[in-house]
XYZ file of C-alpha atoms in Angstrom:
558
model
C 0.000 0.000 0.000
C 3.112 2.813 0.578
C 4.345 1.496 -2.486
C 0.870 2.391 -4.636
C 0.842 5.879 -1.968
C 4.138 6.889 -3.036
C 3.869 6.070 -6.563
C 0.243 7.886 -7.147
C 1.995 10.831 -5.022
C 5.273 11.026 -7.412
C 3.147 11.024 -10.410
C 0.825 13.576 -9.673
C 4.606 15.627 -8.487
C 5.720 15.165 -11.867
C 2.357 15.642 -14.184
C 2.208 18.802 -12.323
C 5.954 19.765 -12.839
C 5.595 19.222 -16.539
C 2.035 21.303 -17.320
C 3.706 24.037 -15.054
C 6.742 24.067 -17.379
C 4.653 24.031 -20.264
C 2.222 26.836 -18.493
C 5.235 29.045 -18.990
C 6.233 28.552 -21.993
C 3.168 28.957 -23.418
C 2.493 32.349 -21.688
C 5.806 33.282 -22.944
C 5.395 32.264 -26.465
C 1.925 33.923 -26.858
C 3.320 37.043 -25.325
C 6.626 37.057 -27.120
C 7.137 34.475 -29.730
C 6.615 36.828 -32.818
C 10.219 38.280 -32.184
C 11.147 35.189 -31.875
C 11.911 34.446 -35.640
C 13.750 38.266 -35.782
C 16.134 37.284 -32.735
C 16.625 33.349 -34.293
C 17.354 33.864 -37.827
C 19.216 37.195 -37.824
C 23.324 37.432 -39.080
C 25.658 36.604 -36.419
C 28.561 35.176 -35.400
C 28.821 31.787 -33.746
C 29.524 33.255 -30.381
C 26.748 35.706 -30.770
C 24.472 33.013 -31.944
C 24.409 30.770 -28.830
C 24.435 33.936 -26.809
C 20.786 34.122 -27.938
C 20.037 30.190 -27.530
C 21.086 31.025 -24.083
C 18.770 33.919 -23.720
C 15.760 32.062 -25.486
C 16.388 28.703 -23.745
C 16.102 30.691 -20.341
C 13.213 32.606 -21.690
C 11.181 29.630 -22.406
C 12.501 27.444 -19.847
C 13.503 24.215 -22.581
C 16.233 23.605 -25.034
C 14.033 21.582 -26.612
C 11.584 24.339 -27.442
C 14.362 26.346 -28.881
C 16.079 22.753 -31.202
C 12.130 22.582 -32.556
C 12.312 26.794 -32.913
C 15.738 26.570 -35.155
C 14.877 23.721 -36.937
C 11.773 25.454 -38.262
C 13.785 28.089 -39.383
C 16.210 26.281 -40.767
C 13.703 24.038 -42.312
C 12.680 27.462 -44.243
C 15.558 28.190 -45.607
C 15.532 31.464 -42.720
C 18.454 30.298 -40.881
C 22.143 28.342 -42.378
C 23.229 24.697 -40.367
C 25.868 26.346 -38.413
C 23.915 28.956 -37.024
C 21.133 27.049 -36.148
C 23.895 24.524 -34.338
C 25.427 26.981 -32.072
C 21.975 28.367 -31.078
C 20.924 24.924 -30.048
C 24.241 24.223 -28.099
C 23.423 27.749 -26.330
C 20.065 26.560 -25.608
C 21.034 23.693 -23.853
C 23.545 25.427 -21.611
C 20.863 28.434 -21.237
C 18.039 25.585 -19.841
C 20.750 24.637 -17.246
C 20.709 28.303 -15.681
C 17.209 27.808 -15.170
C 17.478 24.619 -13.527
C 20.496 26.751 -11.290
C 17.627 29.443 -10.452
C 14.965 26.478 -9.703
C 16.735 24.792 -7.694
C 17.198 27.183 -5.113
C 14.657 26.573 -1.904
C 12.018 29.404 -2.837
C 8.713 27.905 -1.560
C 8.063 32.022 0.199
C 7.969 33.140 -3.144
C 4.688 30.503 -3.963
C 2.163 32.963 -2.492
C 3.545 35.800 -4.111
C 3.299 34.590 -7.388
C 0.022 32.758 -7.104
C -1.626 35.596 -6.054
C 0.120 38.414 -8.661
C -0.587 35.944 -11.291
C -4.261 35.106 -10.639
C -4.959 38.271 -10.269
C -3.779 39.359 -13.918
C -4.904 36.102 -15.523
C -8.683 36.300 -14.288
C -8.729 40.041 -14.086
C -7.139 41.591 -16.532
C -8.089 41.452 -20.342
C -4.752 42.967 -22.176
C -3.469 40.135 -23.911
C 0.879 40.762 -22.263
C -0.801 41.072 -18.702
C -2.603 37.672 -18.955
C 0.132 36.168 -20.409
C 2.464 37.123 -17.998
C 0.132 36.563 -15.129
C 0.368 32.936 -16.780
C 4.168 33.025 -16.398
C 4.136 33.324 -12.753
C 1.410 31.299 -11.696
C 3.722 28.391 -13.987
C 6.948 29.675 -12.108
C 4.603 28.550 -8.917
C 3.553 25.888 -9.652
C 7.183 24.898 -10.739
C 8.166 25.480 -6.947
C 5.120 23.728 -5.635
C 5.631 19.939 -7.348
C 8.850 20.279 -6.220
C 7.910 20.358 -2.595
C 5.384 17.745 -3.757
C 7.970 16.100 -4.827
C 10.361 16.146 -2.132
C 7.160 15.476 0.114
C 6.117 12.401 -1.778
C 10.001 10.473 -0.983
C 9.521 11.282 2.428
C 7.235 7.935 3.041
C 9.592 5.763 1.962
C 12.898 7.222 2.402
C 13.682 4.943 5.223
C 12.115 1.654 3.403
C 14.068 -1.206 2.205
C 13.201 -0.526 -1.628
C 14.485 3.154 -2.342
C 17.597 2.304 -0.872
C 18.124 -0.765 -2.828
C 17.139 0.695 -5.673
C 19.476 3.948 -4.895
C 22.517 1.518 -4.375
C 21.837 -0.553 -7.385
C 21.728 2.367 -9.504
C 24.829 4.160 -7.902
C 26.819 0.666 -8.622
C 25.888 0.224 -12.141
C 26.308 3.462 -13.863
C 25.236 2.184 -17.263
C 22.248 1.284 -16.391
C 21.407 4.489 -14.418
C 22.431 6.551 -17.486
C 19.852 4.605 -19.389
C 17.083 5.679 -17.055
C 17.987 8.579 -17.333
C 18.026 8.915 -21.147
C 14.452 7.706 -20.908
C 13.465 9.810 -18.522
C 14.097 12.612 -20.253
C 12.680 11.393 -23.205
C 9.022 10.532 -21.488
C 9.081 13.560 -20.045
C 9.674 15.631 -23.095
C 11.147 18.273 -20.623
C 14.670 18.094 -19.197
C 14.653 20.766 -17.103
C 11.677 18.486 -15.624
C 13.795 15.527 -15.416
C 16.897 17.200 -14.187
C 15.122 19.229 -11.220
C 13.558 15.899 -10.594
C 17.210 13.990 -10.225
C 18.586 17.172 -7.939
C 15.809 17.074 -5.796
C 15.832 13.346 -5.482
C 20.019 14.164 -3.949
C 18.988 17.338 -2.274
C 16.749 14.611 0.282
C 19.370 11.942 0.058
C 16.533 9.406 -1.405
C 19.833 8.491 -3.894
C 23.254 8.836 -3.647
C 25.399 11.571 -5.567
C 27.026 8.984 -7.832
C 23.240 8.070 -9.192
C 22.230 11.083 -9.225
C 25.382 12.152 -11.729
C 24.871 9.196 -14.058
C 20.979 9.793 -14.405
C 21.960 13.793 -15.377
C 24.302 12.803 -17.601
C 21.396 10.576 -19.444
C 18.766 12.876 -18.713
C 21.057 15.303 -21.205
C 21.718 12.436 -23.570
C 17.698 12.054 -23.512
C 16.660 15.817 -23.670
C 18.727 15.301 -27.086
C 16.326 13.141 -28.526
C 13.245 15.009 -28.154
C 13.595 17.430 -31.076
C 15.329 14.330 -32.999
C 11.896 12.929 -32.684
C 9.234 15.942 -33.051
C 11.462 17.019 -36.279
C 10.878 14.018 -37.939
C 8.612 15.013 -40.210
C 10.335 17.839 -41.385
C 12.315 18.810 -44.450
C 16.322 17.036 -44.407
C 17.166 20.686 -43.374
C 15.020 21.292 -40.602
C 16.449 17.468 -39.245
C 20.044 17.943 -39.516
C 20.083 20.417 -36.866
C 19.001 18.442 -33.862
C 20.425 15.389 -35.421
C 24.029 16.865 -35.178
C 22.983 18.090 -31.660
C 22.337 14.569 -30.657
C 25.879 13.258 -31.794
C 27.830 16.176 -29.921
C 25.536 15.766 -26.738
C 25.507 12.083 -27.092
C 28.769 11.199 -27.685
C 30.056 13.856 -24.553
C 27.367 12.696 -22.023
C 28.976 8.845 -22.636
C 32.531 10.651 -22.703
C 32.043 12.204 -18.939
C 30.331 9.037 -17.868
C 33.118 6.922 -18.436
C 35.578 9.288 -17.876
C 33.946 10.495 -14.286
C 33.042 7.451 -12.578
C 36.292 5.851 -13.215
C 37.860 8.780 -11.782
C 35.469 8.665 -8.543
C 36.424 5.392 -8.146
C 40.206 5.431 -8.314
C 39.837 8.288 -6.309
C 41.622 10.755 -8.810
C 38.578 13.232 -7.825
C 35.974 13.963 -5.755
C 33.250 16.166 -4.772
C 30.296 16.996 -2.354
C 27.983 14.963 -2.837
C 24.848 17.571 -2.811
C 21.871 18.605 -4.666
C 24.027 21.373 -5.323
C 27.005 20.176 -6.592
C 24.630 18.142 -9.356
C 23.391 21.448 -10.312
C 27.090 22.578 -10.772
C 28.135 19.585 -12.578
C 24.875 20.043 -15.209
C 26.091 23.561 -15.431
C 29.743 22.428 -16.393
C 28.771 19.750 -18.512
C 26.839 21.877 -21.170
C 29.488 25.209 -20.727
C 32.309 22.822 -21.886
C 29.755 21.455 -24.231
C 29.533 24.284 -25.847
C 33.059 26.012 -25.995
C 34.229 22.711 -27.241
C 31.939 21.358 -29.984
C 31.460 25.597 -31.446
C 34.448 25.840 -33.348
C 33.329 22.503 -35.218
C 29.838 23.574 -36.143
C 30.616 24.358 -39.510
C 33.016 21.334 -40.196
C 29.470 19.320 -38.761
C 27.737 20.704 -42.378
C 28.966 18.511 -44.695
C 29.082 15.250 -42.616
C 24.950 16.028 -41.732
C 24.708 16.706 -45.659
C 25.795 13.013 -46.816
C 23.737 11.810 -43.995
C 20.596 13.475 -45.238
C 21.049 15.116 -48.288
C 18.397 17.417 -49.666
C 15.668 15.550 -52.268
C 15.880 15.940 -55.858
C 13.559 18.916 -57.378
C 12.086 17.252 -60.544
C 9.187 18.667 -62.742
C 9.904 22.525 -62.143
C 8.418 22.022 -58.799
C 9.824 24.343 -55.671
C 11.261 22.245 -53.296
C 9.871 22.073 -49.545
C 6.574 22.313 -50.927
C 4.095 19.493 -49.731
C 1.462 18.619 -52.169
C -2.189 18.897 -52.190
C -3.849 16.153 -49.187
C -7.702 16.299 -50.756
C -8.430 13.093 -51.770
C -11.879 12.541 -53.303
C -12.083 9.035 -51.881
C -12.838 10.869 -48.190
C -16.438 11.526 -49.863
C -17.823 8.573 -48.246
C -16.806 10.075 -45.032
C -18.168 13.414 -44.099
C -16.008 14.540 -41.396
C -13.043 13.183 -42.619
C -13.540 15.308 -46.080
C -14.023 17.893 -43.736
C -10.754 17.449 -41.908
C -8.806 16.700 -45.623
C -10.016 20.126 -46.415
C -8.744 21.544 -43.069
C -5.286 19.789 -43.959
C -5.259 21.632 -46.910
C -6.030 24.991 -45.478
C -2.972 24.684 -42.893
C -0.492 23.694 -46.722
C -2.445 27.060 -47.861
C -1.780 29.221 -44.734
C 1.504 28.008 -44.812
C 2.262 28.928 -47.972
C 1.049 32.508 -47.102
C 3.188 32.439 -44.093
C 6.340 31.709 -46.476
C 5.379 34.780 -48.500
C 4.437 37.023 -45.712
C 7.566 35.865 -43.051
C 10.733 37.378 -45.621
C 8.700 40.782 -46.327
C 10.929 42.696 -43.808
C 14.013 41.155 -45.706
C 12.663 42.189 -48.842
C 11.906 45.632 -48.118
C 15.739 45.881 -46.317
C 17.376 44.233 -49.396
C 15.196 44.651 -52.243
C 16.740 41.572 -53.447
C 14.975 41.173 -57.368
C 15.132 37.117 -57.344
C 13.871 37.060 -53.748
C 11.044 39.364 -54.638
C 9.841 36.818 -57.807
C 10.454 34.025 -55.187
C 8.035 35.404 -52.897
C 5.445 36.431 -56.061
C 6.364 32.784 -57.424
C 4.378 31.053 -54.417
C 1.465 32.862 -55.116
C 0.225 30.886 -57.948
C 0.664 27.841 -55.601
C -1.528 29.651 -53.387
C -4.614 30.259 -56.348
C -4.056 26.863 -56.924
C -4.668 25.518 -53.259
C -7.824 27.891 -53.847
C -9.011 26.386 -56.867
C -8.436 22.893 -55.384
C -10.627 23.693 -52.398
C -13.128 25.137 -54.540
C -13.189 21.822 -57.224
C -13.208 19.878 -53.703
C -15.942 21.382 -51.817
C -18.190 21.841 -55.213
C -17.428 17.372 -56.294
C -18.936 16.784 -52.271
C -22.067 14.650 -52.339
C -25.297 16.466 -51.005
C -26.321 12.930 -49.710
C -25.158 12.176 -46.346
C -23.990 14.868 -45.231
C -25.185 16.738 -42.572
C -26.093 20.988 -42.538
C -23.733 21.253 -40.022
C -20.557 19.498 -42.167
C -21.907 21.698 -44.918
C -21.996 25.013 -43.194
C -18.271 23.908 -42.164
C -17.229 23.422 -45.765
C -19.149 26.865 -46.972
C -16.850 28.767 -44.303
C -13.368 27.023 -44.999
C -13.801 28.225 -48.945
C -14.413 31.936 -47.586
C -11.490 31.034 -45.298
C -9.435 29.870 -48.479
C -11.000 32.871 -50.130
C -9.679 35.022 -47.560
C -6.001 33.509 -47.276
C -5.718 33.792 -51.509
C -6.531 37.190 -50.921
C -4.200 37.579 -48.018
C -1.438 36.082 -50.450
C -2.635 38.781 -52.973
C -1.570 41.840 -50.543
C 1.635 40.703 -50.333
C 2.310 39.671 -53.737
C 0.653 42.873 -55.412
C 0.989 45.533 -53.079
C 3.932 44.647 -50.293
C 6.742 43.161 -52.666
C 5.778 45.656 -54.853
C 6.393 48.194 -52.034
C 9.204 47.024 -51.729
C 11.051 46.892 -55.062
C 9.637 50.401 -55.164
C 11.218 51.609 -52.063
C 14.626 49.701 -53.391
C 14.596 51.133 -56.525
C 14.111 55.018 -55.378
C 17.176 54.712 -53.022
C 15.406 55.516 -49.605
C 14.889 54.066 -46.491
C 11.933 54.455 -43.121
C 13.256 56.456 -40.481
C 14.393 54.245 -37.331
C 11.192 54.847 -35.710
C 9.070 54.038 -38.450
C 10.814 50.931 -39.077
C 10.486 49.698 -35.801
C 6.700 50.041 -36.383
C 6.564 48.177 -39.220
C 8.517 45.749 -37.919
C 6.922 45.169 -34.525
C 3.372 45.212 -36.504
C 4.814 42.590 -38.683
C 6.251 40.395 -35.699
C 2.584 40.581 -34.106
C 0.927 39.520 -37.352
C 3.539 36.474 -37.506
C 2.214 35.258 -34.366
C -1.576 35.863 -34.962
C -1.203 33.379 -38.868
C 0.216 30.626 -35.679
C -2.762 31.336 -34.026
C -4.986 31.306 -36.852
C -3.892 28.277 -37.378
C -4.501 26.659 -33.731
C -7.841 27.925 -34.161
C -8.488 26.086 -37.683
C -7.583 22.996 -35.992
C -8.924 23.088 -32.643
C -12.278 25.335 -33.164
C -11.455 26.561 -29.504
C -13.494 29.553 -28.497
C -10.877 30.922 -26.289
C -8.405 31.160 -28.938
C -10.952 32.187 -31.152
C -11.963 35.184 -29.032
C -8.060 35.885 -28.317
C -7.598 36.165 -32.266
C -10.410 38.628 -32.328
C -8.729 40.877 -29.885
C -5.246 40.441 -31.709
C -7.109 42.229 -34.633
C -8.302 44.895 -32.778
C -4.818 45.295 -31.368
C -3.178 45.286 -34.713
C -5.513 48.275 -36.009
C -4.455 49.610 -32.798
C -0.418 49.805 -33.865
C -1.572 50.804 -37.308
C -3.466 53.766 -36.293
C -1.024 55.225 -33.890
C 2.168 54.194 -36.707
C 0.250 56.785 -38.340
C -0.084 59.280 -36.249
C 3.429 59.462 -35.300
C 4.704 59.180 -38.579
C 2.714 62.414 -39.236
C 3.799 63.903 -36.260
C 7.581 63.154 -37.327
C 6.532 64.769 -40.776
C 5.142 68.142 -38.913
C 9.037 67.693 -37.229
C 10.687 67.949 -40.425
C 11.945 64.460 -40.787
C 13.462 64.176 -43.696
C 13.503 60.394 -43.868
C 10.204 60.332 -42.969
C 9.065 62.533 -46.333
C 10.665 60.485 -48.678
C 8.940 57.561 -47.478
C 5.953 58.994 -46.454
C 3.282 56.610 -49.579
C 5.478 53.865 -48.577
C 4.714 53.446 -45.014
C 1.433 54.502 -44.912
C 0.609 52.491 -47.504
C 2.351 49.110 -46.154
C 0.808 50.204 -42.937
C -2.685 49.323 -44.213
C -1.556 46.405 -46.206
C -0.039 44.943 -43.207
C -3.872 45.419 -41.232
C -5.449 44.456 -44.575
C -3.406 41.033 -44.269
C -3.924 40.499 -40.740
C -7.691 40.834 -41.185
C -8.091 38.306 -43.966
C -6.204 35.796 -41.450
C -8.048 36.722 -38.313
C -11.469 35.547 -40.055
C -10.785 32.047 -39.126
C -12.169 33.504 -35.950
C -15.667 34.487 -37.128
C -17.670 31.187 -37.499
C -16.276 30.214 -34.249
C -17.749 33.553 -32.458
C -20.604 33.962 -34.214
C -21.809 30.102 -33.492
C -21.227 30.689 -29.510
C -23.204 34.123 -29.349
C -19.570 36.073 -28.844
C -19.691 38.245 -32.323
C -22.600 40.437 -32.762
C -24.354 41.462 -36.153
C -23.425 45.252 -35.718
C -21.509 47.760 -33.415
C -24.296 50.388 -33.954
C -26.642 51.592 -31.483
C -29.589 49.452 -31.684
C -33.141 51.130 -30.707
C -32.153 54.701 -31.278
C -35.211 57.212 -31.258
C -36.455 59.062 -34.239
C -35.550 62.487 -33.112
C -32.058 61.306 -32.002
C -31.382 59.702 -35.289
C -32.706 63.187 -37.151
């Protein structure tokens, strides 16, 4: 019976450990994550470039998060191999500060941040405050399955089995690396895993010799998780955590050897405290790093041979995934219904590869990337005309008003993204060769604007996605207000850029049409996406008909 206590009681510690990670993360990436692309893919050096794995591996509290982030990128032809290498490498050393911070005893801080956190996620209603009140009611519940945690050993700390199991595990080194590897891995979270192993020391429920061979394969393990959520992606997306997996690999088995052999000839030896794990996890991925950096570009070639990039035949762009309707999902309703969904997230991903480079292009005014972004919109009219053919072949018979009604609003939807591609192929590109071709540039103000504006709409087309899949209300609603926020940034863009003009700004004058003009082409684009929303409100009473007045009197209206 202690044995069933202790092992409901751990995983409850650890289910709530991981959604509390998670919590934060996604507070942080709803908040943030449209700047996330500008701070990812931009020119740098290597040592510059896991500088800012560090900073967004502490910022969303997982390496893994940041592997999957780069390896989208890099998947997109936004970011080179050896870039994309050292960020990774940085994250992993960045997600072992956080573990440093965590592990400190700060169970006075739990009240603190419950309460400053509820109180901005149920009261508030800006979009940054909620999400931040999310942050810190994660960062408590982080602290509290801890506790749980170290509560839940208490029980059996003094029983026969931990012990046994502790000794076993500090003897045979191999095998304790391998729990740790999958550890790591089933938790999809090594920050999880690791806090798990210090606290696990900090109480003495295992020695300091298990605990150091179950880090070392918790960071062998953390390695595999963007291995295996990359899988489906293009060879260029994979090579990235692939290479990441070799280096981390092949050093975890490297220190494992090479540190229990010492500890056991005596040759070293250290304090065996929760502490002193942390340290360790901290040294491990700093000498990582400043070992395997100056070999991230050597790494290229081998991760080419080992998966080389498929052969473009029949004019075709490569990276582009073809059409998933399939005519033979007539006999099924609601699995036409989720084919055409399928090919709605190819379509709005296809926009997104327009719409993502259209800062580049108006920096660069780079002619062949220009007809590279204008070249994708005919595979946009062609996802249109596919839906269209699809949704006018479905059989009346059988289906249902409701599957209808869905397959009337995902053409508008398709009607909406074509038109969405449209903006940026006719107006924004053309903006841009324009603005290249006269010789002038936005003011630093203005360009910030634009930019931030274009980093928000980012994040809203990965939102209007989530909503296209999941038909959840709250996102819906939350995609709704992201509109209204983006006419928000337009309108006051404007007003400063005329105040700047009544200043005299020269730069501002010469590129006066320009910016207004991809000022309401950006909120033009970001409306077509947000209408993914509307079928969603307007079913659950949350959209009304009008924002006029209803019930006016005569006299007022005359």
């Amino acid at each position: 019976m202690a044995i069933l206590s202790f092992l409901t009681s751990l995983a409850g510690a650890v289910m709530l450990l991981l959604f509390a990670v998670r919590m934060v993360r996604t507070g942080i990436e709803r908040s943030y994550g449209a700047t996330f692309q500008r701070l990812l893919t931009g020119q740098r050096s290597l040592v510059q470039a896991s500088t800012v794995g560090i900073g967004m591996a502490i910022i969303l509290q997982s390496s893994a998060a940041v592997a999957l982030l780069t390896s989208g990128f890099a998947a997109s032809g936004l970011l080179s191999f050896t870039s994309g290498l050292a960020i990774v490498l940085g994250g992993d050393l960045g997600s072992a500060l956080i573990i440093q911070l965590l592990s400190f005893r700060l169970d006075w801080l739990v009240p603190v941040l419950l309460a400053v956190g509820g109180y901005l996620f149920v009261k508030t209603e800006a979009k940054k405050a909620r999400q931040m009140g999310r942050i810190l009611m994660g960062i408590a519940f982080i602290l509290i399955s801890l506790r749980f945690l170290r509560e839940a050993m208490d029980p059996i700390r003094e029983s026969a089995f931990l012990p046994a199991i502790a000794e076993y595990l500090a003897r045979d080194y191999i095998t304790a690396f391998l729990v740790g590897t999958a550890l790591a891995f089933v938790m999809h979270s090594s920050v999880a895993a690791i806090l798990m192993c210090v606290t696990l020391v900090q109480i003495e429920a295992i020695p300091f010799a298990a605990g150091l061979s179950l880090m070392l394969g918790a960071n062998c393990g953390s390695a595999f998780i963007p291995v295996w959520l990359s899988r489906t992606m293009a060879p260029s997306g994979r090579r990235i955590p692939l290479a990441n997996l070799a280096l981390r690999g092949t050093w975890s088995v490297i220190c494992l050897i090479g540190i229990n052999m010492a500890q056991r000839t005596g040759i070293i030896e250290m304090p065996e405290t929760g502490q002193a794990l942390v340290s360790a996890h901290l040294l491990f991925n700093a000498s990582l790093l400043i070992l395997a950096l100056p070999f991230c570009g050597a790494l290229r070639g081998v991760m080419m041979r080992m998966l080389p990039d498929p052969v473009v035949s029949g004019g075709k762009q490569p990276g582009l995934p073809v059409s998933v309707l399939n005519t033979d999902d007539y006999r099924q309703p609601q699995q036409a219904i989720t084919s055409l969904k399928r090919e709605l997230l190819r379509m709005s991903d296809l926009v997104g590869s327009m719409f993502r480079p259209v800062p580049e292009l108006y920096q660069s005014g780079d002619s062949a990337k220009i007809k590279a972004v204008k070249a994708l919109d005919t595979e946009v009219n062609a996802c249109l005309s596919g839906i269209r053919s699809y949704v006018a072949g479905m059989p009346t018979e059988g289906m249902s008003e409701e599957n209808a009604k869905t397959a009337r609003d995902l053409v508008e939807y398709a009607i909406r993204l074509e038109t969405a591609g449209d903006v940026v192929d006719e107006r924004l590109a053309a903006l841009a060769a324009s603005m290249h071709k006269k010789g002038v540039q936005f003011s630093k103000e203005g360009w910030t604007e634009i930019t931030r504006m274009h980093e928000v709409i980012v994040a809203n087309m990965q939102l209007a996605s989530n909503v296209l899949i999941s038909d959840d209300l709250e996102s819906a609603r939350l995609l709704s207000l992201e509109k209204t926020e983006v006419k928000r940034m337009e309108r006051d863009s404007r007003k400063r850029h005329l105040r700047r003009l009544q200043h005299g700004a020269s730069e501002s004058f010469e590129t006066s049409d320009i910016h207004l003009e991809t000022l309401r082409a950006l909120r033009e684009f970001n409306s077509h996406i947000a209408a993914i929303a509307y079928p969603i409100l307007y079913r659950n009473g949350q959209l009304l008909e009008t924002r006029l007045i209803q019930g006016m009197h005569e006299k007022e209206i005359n």
